[in-house]
Short mmCIF file of C-alpha atoms in Angstrom, two decimals:
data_model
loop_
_atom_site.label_atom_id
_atom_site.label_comp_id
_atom_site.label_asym_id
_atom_site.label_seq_id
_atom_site.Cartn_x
_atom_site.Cartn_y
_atom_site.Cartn_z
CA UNK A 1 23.95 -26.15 6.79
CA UNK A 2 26.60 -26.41 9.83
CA UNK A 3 25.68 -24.88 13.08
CA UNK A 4 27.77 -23.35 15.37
CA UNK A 5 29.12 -25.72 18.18
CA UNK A 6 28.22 -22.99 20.46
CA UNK A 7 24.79 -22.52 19.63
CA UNK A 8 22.71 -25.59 19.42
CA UNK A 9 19.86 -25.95 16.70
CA UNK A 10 16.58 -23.98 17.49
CA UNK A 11 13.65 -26.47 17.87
CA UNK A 12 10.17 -25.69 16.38
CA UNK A 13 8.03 -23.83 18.07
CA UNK A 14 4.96 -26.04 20.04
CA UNK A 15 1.47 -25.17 18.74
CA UNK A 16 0.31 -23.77 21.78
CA UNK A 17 3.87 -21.60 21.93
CA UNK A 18 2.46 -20.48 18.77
CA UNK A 19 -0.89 -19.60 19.28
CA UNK A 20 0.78 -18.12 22.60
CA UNK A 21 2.72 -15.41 20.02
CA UNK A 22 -0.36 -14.83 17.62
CA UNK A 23 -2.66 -13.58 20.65
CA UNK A 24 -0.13 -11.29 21.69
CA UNK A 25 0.88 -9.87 18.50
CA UNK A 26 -3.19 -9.73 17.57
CA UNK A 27 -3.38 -8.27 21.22
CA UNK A 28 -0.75 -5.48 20.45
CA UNK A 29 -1.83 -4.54 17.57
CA UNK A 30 -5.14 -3.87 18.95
CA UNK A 31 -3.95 -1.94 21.46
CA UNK A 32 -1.61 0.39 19.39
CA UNK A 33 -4.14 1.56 16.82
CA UNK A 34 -6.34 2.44 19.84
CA UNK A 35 -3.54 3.98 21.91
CA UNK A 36 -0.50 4.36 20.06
CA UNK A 37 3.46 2.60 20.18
CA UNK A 38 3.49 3.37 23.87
CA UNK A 39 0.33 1.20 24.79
CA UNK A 40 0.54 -1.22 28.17
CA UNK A 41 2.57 -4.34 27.99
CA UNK A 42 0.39 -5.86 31.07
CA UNK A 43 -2.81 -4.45 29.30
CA UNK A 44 -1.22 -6.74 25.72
CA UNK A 45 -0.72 -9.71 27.91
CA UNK A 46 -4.15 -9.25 29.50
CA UNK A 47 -6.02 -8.96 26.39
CA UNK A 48 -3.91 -11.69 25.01
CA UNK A 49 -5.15 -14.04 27.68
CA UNK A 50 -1.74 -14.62 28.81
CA UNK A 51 0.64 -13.86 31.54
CA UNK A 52 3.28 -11.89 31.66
CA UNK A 53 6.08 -14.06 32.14
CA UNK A 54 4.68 -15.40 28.96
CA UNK A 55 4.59 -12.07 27.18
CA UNK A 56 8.32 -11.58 28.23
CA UNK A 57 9.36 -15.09 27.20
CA UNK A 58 8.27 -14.71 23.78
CA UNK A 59 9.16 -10.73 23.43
CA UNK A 60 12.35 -10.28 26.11
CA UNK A 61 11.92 -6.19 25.11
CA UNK A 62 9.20 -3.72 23.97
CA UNK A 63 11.24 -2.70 20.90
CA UNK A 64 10.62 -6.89 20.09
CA UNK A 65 6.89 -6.86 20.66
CA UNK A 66 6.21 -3.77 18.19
CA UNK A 67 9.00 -4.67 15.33
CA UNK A 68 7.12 -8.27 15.36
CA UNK A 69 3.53 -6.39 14.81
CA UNK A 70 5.43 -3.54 12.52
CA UNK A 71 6.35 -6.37 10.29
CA UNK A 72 3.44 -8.51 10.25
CA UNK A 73 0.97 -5.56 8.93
CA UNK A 74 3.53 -4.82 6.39
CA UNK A 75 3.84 -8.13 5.35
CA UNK A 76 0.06 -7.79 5.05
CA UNK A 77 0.30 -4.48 2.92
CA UNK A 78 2.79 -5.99 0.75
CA UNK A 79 0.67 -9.39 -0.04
CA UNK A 80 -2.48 -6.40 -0.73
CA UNK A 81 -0.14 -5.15 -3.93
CA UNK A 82 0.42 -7.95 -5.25
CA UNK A 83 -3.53 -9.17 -5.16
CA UNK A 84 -4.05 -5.82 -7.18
CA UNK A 85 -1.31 -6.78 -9.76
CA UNK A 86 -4.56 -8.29 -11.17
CA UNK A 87 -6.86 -5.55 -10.99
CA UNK A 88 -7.51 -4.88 -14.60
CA UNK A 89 -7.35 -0.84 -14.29
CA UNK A 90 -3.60 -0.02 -12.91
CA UNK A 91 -4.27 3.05 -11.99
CA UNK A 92 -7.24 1.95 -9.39
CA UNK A 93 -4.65 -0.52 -8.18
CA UNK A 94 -2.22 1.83 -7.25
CA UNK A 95 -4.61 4.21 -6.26
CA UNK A 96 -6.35 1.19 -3.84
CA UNK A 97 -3.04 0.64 -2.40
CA UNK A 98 -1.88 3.74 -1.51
CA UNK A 99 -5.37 4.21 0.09
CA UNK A 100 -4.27 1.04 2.39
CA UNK A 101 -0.76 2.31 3.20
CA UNK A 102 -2.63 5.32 4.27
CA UNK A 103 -5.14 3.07 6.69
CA UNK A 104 -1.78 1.42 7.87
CA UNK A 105 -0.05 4.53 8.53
CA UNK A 106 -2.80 5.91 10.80
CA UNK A 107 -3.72 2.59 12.27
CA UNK A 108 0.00 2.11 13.68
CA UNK A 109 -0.66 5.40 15.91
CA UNK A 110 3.17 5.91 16.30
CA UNK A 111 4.90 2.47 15.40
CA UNK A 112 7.23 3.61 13.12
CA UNK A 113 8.20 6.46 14.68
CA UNK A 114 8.76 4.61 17.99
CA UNK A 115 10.35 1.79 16.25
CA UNK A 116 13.04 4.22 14.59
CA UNK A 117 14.81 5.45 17.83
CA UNK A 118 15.74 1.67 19.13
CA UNK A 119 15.23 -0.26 16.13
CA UNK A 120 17.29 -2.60 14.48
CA UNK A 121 18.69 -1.01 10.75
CA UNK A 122 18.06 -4.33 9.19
CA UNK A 123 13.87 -4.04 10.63
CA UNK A 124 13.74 -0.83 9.41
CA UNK A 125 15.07 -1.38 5.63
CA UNK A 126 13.77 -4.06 5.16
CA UNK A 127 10.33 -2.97 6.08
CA UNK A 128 10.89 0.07 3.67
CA UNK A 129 12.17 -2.13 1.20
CA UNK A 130 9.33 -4.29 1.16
CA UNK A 131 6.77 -1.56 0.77
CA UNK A 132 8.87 0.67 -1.86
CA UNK A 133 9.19 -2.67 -4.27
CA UNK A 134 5.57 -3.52 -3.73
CA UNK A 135 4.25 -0.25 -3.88
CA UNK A 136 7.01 0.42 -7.55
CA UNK A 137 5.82 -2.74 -9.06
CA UNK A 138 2.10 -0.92 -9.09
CA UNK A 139 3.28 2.44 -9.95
CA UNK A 140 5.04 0.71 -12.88
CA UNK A 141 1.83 -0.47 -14.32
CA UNK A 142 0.20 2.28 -13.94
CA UNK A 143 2.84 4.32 -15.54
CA UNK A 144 2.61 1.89 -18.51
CA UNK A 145 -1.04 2.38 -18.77
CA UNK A 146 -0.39 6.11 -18.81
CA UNK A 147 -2.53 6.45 -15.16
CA UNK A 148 -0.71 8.33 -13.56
CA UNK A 149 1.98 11.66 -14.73
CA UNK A 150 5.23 10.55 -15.73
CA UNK A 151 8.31 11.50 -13.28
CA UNK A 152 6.19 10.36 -10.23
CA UNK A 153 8.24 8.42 -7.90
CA UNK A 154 7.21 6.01 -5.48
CA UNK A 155 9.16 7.47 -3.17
CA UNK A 156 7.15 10.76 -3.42
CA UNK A 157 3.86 8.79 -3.32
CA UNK A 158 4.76 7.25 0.26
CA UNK A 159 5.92 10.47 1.55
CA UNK A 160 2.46 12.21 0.31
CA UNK A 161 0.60 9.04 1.93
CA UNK A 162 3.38 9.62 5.01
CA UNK A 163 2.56 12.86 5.53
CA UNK A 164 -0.99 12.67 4.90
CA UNK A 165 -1.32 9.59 7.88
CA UNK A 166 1.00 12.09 10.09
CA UNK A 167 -1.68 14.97 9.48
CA UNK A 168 -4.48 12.61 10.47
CA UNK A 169 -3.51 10.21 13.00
CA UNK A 170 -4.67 12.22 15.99
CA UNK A 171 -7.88 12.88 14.35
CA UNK A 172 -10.78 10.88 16.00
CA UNK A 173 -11.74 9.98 12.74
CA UNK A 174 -8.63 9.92 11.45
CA UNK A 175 -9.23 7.21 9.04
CA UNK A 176 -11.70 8.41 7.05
CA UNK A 177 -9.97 11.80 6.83
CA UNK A 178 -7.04 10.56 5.48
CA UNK A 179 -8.40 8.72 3.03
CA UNK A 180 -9.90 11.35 1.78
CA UNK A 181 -6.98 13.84 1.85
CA UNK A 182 -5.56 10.87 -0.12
CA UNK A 183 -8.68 10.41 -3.21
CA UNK A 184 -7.74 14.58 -3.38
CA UNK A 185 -4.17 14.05 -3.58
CA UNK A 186 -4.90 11.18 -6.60
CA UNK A 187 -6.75 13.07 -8.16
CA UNK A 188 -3.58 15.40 -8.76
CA UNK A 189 -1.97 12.62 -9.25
CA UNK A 190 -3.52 11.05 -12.21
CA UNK A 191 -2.94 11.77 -15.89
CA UNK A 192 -5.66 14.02 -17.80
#
């Protein structure tokens, strides 16, 4: 592929570069399920064992720093559903997953909601992309193993899960609330 004459060809990143970028997105994620979107940049570079020169260098903005750790955990949520493509009951599958988008939902304290008023469209649909295929190719088995009503929408799945993780997030033990909220809310969900 030609590049640009303007813009010369990105090298790889060096190992130590990259280990650099893992401890702070491991350190920021940390930090925002224990203290939500608007944790401490200096308290992510501390944890991370890094500077923060280095912090900046590899995230130039805050809005960089959370979209990289918004995408990794949904990356993460997405590889989940398709592990449970081979659980032999679909309707546990689905039921498992929607179970961790509710963990994810609480866990990010914020994220999404933070990452919506700056973010770039392209983060944001794609993210929402990735989870609403993931989460349709599940629903779509257990639809054809007549687990779960018919006219339920993914869509409405993720908002119940949405609103659910919303409900709970503040809750010290928010967790374990919503995912119980949630096994009541499958229950209604299933077929009889």
């Amino acid at each position: 592929m030609p590049t640009d004459a303007a813009t010369p060809p990105r090298r790889p990143m060096r190992a130590d570069a990259r280990r650099n970028v893992e401890k702070i997105v491991a350190a920021a994620g940390a930090l925002i399920s224990e203290h939500g979107a608007d944790a401490s940049l200096e308290e992510v570079a501390r944890r991370a064992g890094v500077g923060s020169a280095t912090l900046h260098r590899h995230f130039p903005s805050r809005q960089a720093l959370l979209e990289a750790v918004f995408k990794g955990r949904v990356e993460v949520l997405c590889a989940k559903a398709g592990d449970l493509l081979a659980e032999p009951d679909p309707g546990n599958a689905l039921s498992t997953w929607l179970r961790a988008v509710a963990a994810h939902a609480v866990a990010n304290r914020g994220l999404g909601a933070s990452l919506m008023r700056d973010a770039d469209p392209a983060l944001g649909e794609t993210c929402h992309d990735m989870i609403t295929n993931a989460g349709d190719t599940l629903l779509a088995r257990a639809r054809e193993a007549d687990a779960v009503r018919p006219g339920i929408t993914i869509t409405q799945l993720l908002k119940l899960v949405g609103a659910i993780a919303l409900a709970t997030e503040q809750d010290t033990d928010g967790p374990a609330e919503a995912d119980l909220l949630l096994a009541i809310a499958i229950d209604g969900v299933r077929a009889r």
